[in-house]
mmCIF file with all atom_site columns, C-alpha atoms and ligand atoms in Angstrom:
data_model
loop_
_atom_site.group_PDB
_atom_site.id
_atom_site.type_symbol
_atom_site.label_atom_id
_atom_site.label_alt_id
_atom_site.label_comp_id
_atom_site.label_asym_id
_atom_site.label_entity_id
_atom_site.label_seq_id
_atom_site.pdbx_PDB_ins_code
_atom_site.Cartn_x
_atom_site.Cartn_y
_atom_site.Cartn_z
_atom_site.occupancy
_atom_site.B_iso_or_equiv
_atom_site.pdbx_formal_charge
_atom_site.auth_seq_id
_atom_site.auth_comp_id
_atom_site.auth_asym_id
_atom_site.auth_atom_id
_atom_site.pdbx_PDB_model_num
ATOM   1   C  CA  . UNK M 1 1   ? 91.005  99.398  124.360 1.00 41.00 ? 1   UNK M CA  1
ATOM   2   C  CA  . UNK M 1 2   ? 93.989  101.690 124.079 1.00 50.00 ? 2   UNK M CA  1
ATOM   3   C  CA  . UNK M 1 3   ? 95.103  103.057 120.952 1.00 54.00 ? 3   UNK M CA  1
ATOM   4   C  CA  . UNK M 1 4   ? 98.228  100.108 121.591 1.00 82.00 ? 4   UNK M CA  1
ATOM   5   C  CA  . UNK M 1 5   ? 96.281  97.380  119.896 1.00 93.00 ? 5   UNK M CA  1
ATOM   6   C  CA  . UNK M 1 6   ? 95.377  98.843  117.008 1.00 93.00 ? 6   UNK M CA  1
ATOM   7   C  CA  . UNK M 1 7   ? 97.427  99.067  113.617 1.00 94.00 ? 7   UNK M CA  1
ATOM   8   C  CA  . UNK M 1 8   ? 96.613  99.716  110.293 1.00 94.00 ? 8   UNK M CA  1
ATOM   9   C  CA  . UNK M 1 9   ? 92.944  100.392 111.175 1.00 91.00 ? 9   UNK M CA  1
ATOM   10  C  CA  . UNK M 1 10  ? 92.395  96.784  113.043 1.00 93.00 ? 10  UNK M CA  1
ATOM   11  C  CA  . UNK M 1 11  ? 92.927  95.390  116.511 1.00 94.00 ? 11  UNK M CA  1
ATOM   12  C  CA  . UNK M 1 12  ? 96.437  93.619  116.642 1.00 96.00 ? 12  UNK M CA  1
ATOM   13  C  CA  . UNK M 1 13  ? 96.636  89.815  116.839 1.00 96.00 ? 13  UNK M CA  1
ATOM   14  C  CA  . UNK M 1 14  ? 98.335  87.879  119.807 1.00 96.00 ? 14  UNK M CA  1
ATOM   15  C  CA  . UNK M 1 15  ? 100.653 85.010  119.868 1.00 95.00 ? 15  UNK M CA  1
ATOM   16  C  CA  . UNK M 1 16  ? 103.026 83.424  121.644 1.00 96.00 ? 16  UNK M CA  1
ATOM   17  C  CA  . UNK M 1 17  ? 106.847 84.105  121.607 1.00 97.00 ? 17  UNK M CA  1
ATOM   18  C  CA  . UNK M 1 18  ? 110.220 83.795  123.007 1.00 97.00 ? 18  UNK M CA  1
ATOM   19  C  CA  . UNK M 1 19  ? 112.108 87.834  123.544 1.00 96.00 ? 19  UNK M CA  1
ATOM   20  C  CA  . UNK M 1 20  ? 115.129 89.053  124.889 1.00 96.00 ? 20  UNK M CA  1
ATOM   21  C  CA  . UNK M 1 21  ? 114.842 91.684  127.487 1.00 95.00 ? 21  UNK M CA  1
ATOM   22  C  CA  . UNK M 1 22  ? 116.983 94.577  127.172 1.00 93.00 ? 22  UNK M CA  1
ATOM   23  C  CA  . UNK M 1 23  ? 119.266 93.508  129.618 1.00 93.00 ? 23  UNK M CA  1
ATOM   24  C  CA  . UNK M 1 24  ? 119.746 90.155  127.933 1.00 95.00 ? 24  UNK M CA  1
ATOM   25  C  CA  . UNK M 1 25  ? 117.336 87.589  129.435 1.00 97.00 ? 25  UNK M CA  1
ATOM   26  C  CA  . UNK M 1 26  ? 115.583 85.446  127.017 1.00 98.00 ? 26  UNK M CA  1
ATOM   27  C  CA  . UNK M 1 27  ? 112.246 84.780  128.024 1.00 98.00 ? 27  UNK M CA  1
ATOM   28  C  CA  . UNK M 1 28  ? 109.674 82.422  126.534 1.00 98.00 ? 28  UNK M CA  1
ATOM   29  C  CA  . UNK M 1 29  ? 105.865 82.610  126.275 1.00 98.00 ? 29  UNK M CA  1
ATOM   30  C  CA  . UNK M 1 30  ? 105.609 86.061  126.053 1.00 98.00 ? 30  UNK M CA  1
ATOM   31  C  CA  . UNK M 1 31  ? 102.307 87.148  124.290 1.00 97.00 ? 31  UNK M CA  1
ATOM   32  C  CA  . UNK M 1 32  ? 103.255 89.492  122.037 1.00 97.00 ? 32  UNK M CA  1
ATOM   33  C  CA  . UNK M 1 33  ? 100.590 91.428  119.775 1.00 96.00 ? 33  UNK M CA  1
ATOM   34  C  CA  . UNK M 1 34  ? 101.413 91.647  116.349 1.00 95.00 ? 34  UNK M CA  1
ATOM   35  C  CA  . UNK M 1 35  ? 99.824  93.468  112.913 1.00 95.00 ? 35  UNK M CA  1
ATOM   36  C  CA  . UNK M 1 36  ? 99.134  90.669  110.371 1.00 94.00 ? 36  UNK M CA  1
ATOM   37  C  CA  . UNK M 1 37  ? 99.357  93.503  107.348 1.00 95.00 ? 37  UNK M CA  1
ATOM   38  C  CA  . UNK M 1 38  ? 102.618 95.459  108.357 1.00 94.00 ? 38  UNK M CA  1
ATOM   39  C  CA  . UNK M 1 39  ? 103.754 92.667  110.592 1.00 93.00 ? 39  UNK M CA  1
ATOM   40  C  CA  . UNK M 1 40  ? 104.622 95.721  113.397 1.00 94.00 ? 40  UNK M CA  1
ATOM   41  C  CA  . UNK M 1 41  ? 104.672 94.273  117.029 1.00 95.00 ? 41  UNK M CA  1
ATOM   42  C  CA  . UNK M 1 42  ? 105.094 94.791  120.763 1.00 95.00 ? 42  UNK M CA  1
ATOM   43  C  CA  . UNK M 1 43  ? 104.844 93.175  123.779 1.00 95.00 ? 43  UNK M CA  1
ATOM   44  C  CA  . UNK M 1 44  ? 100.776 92.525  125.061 1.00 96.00 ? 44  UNK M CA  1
ATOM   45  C  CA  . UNK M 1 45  ? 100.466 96.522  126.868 1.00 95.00 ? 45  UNK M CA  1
ATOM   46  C  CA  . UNK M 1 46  ? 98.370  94.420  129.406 1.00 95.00 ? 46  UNK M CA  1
ATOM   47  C  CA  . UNK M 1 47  ? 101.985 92.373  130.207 1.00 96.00 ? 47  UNK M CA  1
ATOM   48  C  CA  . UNK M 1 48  ? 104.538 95.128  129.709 1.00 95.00 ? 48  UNK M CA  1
ATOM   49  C  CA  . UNK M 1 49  ? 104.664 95.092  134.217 1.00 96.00 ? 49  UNK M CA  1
ATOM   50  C  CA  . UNK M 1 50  ? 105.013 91.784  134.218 1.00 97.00 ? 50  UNK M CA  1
ATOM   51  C  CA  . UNK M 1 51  ? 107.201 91.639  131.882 1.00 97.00 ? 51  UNK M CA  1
ATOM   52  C  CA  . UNK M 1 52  ? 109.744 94.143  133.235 1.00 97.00 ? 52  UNK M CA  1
ATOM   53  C  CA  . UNK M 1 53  ? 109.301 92.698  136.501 1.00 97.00 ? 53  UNK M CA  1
ATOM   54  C  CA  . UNK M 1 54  ? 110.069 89.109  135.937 1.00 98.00 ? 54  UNK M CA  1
ATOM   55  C  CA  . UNK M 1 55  ? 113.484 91.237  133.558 1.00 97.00 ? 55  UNK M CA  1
ATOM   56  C  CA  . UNK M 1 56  ? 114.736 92.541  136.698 1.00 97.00 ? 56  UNK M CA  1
ATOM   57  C  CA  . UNK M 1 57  ? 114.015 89.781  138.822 1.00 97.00 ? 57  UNK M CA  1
ATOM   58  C  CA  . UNK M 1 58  ? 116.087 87.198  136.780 1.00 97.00 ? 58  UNK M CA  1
ATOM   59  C  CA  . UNK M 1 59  ? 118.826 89.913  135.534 1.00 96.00 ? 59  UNK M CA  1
ATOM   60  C  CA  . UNK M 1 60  ? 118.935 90.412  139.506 1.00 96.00 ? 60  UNK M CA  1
ATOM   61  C  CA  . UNK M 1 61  ? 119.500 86.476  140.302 1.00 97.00 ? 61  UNK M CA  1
ATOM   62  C  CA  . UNK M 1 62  ? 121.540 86.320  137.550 1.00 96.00 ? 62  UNK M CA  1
ATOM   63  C  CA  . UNK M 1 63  ? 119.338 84.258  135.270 1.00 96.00 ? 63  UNK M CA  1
ATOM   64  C  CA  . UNK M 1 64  ? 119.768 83.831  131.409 1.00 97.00 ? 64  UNK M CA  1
ATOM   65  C  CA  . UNK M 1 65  ? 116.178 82.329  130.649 1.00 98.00 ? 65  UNK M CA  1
ATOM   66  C  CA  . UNK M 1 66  ? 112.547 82.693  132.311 1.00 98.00 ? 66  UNK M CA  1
ATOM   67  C  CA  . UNK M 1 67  ? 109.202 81.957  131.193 1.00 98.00 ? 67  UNK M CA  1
ATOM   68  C  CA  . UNK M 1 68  ? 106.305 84.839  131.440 1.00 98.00 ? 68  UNK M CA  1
ATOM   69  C  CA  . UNK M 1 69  ? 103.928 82.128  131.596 1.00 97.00 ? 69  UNK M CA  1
ATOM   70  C  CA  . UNK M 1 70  ? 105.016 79.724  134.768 1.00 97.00 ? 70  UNK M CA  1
ATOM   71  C  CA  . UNK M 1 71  ? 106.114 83.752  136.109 1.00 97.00 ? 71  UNK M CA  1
ATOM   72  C  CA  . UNK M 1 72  ? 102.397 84.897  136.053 1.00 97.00 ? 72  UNK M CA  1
ATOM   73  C  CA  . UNK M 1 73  ? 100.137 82.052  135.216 1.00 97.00 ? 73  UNK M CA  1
ATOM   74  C  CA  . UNK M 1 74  ? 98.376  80.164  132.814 1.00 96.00 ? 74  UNK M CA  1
ATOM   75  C  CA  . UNK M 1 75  ? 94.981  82.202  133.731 1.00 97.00 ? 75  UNK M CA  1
ATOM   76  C  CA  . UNK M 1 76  ? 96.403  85.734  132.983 1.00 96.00 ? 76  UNK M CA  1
ATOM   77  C  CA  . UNK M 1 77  ? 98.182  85.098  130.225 1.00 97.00 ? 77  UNK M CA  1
ATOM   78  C  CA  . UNK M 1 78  ? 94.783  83.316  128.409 1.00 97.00 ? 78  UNK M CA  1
ATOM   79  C  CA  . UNK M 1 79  ? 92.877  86.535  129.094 1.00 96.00 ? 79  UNK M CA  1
ATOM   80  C  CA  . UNK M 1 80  ? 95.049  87.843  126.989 1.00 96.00 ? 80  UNK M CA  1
ATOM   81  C  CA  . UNK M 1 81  ? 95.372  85.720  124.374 1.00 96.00 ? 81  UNK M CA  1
ATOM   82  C  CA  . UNK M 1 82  ? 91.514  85.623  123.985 1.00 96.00 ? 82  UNK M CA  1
ATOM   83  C  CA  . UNK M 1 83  ? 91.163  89.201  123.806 1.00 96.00 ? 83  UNK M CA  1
ATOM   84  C  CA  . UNK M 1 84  ? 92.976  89.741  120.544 1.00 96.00 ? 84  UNK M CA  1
ATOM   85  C  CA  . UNK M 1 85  ? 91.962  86.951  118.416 1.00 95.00 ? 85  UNK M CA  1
ATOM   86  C  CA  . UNK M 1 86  ? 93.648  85.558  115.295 1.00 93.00 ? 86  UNK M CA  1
ATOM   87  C  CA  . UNK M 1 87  ? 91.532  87.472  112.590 1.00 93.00 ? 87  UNK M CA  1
ATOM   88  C  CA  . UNK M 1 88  ? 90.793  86.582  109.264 1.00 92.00 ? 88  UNK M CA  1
ATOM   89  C  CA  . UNK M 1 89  ? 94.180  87.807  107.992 1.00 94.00 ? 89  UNK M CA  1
ATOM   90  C  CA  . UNK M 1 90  ? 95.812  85.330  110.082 1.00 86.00 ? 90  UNK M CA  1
ATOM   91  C  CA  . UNK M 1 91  ? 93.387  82.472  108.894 1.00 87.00 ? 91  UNK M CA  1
ATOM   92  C  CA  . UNK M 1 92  ? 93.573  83.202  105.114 1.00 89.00 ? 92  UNK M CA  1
ATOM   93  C  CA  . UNK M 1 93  ? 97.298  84.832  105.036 1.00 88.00 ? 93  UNK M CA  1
ATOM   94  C  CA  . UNK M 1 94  ? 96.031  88.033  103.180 1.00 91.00 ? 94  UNK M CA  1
ATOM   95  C  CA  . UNK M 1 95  ? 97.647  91.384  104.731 1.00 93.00 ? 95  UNK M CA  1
ATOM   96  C  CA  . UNK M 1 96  ? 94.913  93.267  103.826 1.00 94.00 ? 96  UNK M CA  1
ATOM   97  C  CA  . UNK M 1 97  ? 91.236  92.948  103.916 1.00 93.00 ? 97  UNK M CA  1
ATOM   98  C  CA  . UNK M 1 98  ? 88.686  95.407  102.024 1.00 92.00 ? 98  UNK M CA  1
ATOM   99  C  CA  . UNK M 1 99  ? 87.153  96.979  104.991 1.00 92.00 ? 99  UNK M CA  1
ATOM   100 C  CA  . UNK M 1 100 ? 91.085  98.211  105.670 1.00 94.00 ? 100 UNK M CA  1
ATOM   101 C  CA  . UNK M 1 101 ? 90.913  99.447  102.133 1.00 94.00 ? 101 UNK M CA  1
ATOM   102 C  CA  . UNK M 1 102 ? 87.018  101.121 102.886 1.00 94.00 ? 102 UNK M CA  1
ATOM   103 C  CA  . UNK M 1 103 ? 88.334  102.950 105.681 1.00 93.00 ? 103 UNK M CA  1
ATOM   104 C  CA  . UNK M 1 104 ? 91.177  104.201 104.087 1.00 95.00 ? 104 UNK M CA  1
ATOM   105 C  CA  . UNK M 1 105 ? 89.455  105.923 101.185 1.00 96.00 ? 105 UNK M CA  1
ATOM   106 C  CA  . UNK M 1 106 ? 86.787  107.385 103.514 1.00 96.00 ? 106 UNK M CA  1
ATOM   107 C  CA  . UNK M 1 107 ? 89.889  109.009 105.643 1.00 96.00 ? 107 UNK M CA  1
ATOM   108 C  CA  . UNK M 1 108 ? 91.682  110.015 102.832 1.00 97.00 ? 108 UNK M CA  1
ATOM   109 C  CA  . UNK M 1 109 ? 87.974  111.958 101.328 1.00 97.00 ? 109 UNK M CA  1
ATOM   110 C  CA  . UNK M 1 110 ? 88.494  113.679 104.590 1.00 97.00 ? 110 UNK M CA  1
ATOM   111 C  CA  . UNK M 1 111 ? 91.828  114.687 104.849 1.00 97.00 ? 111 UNK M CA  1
ATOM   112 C  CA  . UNK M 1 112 ? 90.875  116.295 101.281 1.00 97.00 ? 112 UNK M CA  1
ATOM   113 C  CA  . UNK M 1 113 ? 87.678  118.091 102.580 1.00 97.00 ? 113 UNK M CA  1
ATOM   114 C  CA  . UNK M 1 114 ? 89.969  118.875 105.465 1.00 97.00 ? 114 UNK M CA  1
ATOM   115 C  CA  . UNK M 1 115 ? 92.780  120.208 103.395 1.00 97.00 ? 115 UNK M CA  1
ATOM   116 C  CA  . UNK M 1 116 ? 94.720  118.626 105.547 1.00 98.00 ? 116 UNK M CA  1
ATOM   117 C  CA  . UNK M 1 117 ? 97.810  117.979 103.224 1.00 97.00 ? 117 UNK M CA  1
ATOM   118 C  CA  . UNK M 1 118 ? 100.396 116.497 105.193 1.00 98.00 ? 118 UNK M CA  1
ATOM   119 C  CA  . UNK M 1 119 ? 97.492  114.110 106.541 1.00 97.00 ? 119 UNK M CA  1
ATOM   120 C  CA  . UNK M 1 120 ? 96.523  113.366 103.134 1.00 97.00 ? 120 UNK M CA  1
ATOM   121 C  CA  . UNK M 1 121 ? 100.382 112.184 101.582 1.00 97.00 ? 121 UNK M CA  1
ATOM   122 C  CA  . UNK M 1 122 ? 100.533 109.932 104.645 1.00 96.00 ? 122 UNK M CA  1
ATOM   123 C  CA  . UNK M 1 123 ? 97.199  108.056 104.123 1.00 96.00 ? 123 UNK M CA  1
ATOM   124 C  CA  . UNK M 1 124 ? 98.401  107.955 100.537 1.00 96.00 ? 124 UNK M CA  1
ATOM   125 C  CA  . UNK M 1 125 ? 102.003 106.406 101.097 1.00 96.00 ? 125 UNK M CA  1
ATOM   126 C  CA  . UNK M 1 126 ? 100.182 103.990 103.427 1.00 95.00 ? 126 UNK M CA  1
ATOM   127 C  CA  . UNK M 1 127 ? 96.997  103.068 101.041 1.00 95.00 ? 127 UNK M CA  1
ATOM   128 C  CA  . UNK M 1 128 ? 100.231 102.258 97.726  1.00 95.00 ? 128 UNK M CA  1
ATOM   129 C  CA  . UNK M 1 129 ? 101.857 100.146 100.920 1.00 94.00 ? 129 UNK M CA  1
ATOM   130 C  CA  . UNK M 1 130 ? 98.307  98.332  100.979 1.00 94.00 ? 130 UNK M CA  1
ATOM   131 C  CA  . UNK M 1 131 ? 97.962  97.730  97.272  1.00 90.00 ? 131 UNK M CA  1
ATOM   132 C  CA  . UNK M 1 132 ? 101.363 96.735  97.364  1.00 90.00 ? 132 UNK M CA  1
ATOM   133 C  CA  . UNK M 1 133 ? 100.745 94.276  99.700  1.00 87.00 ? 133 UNK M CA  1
ATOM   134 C  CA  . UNK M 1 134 ? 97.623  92.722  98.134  1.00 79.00 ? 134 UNK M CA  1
ATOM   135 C  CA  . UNK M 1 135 ? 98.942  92.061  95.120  1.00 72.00 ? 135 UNK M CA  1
ATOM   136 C  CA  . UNK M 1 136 ? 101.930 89.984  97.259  1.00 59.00 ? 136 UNK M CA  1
ATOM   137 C  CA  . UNK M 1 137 ? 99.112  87.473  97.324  1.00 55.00 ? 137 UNK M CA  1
ATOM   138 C  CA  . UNK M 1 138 ? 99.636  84.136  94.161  1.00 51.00 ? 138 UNK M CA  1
ATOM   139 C  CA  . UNK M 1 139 ? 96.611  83.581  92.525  1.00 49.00 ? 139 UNK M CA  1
HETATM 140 ZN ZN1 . ZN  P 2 .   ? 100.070 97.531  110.948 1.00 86.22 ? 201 ZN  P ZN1 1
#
């Protein structure tokens, strides 16, 4: 998998949505993948052809709305969806699990060893971002 799907140290989450291509088309069922902690997304990199393609196409013909899905097919378009999975995050609406946390600390042990110092202020901005965000959670 390319470094694409991952953010904030897990593999993104897919779902469907409705976008507007830069030259104005709305289109619907476009799987985009999105990051259930800092809620950062982008369109599926498997799709981005696709995607551009069925842009130009209906910008061409003068189209205002398309659909990715009837565009490429129900098949393709599953593949997708089934290779980034809602994850726990999704199914119990906490932005950040432990093992995020785990991995965190280990990097940021390393960036210290490292004396890597401009490494070590970013993991730290991004672990007060996590705690942050846990605590968002009601009890
Ligand atoms: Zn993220």
């Amino acid at each position: 998998m390319s470094k694409d799907t991952l953010c904030c140290g897990l593999t993104m989450v897919a779902v469907m949505r409705s976008v507007y291509s830069e030259g104005g088309v709305l289109i619907h069922d476009v799987p985009m993948l999105v990051c259930p902690t800092c809620h950062h997304h982008h369109l599926a990199p498997e799709l981005e052809l696709d995607f551009i393609m069925l842009a130009h196409h209906a910008e061409t013909d003068g189209v205002k709305i398309a659909s990715l899905l009837e565009a490429i097919g129900d098949e393709k378009v599953t593949r997708v969806l089934n290779a980034y999975p809602e994850d726990e995050r999704y199914r119990t609406g906490r932005r950040v699990l432990p093992e995020q946390v785990d991995s965190l600390l280990d990097m940021i042990n390393m960036a210290k060893s490292l004396g890597d110092d401009a490494w070590y202020r970013e993991l730290l901005d991004t672990l007060k971002q996590f705690t942050s965000w846990s605590q968002v959670r009601t009890r």
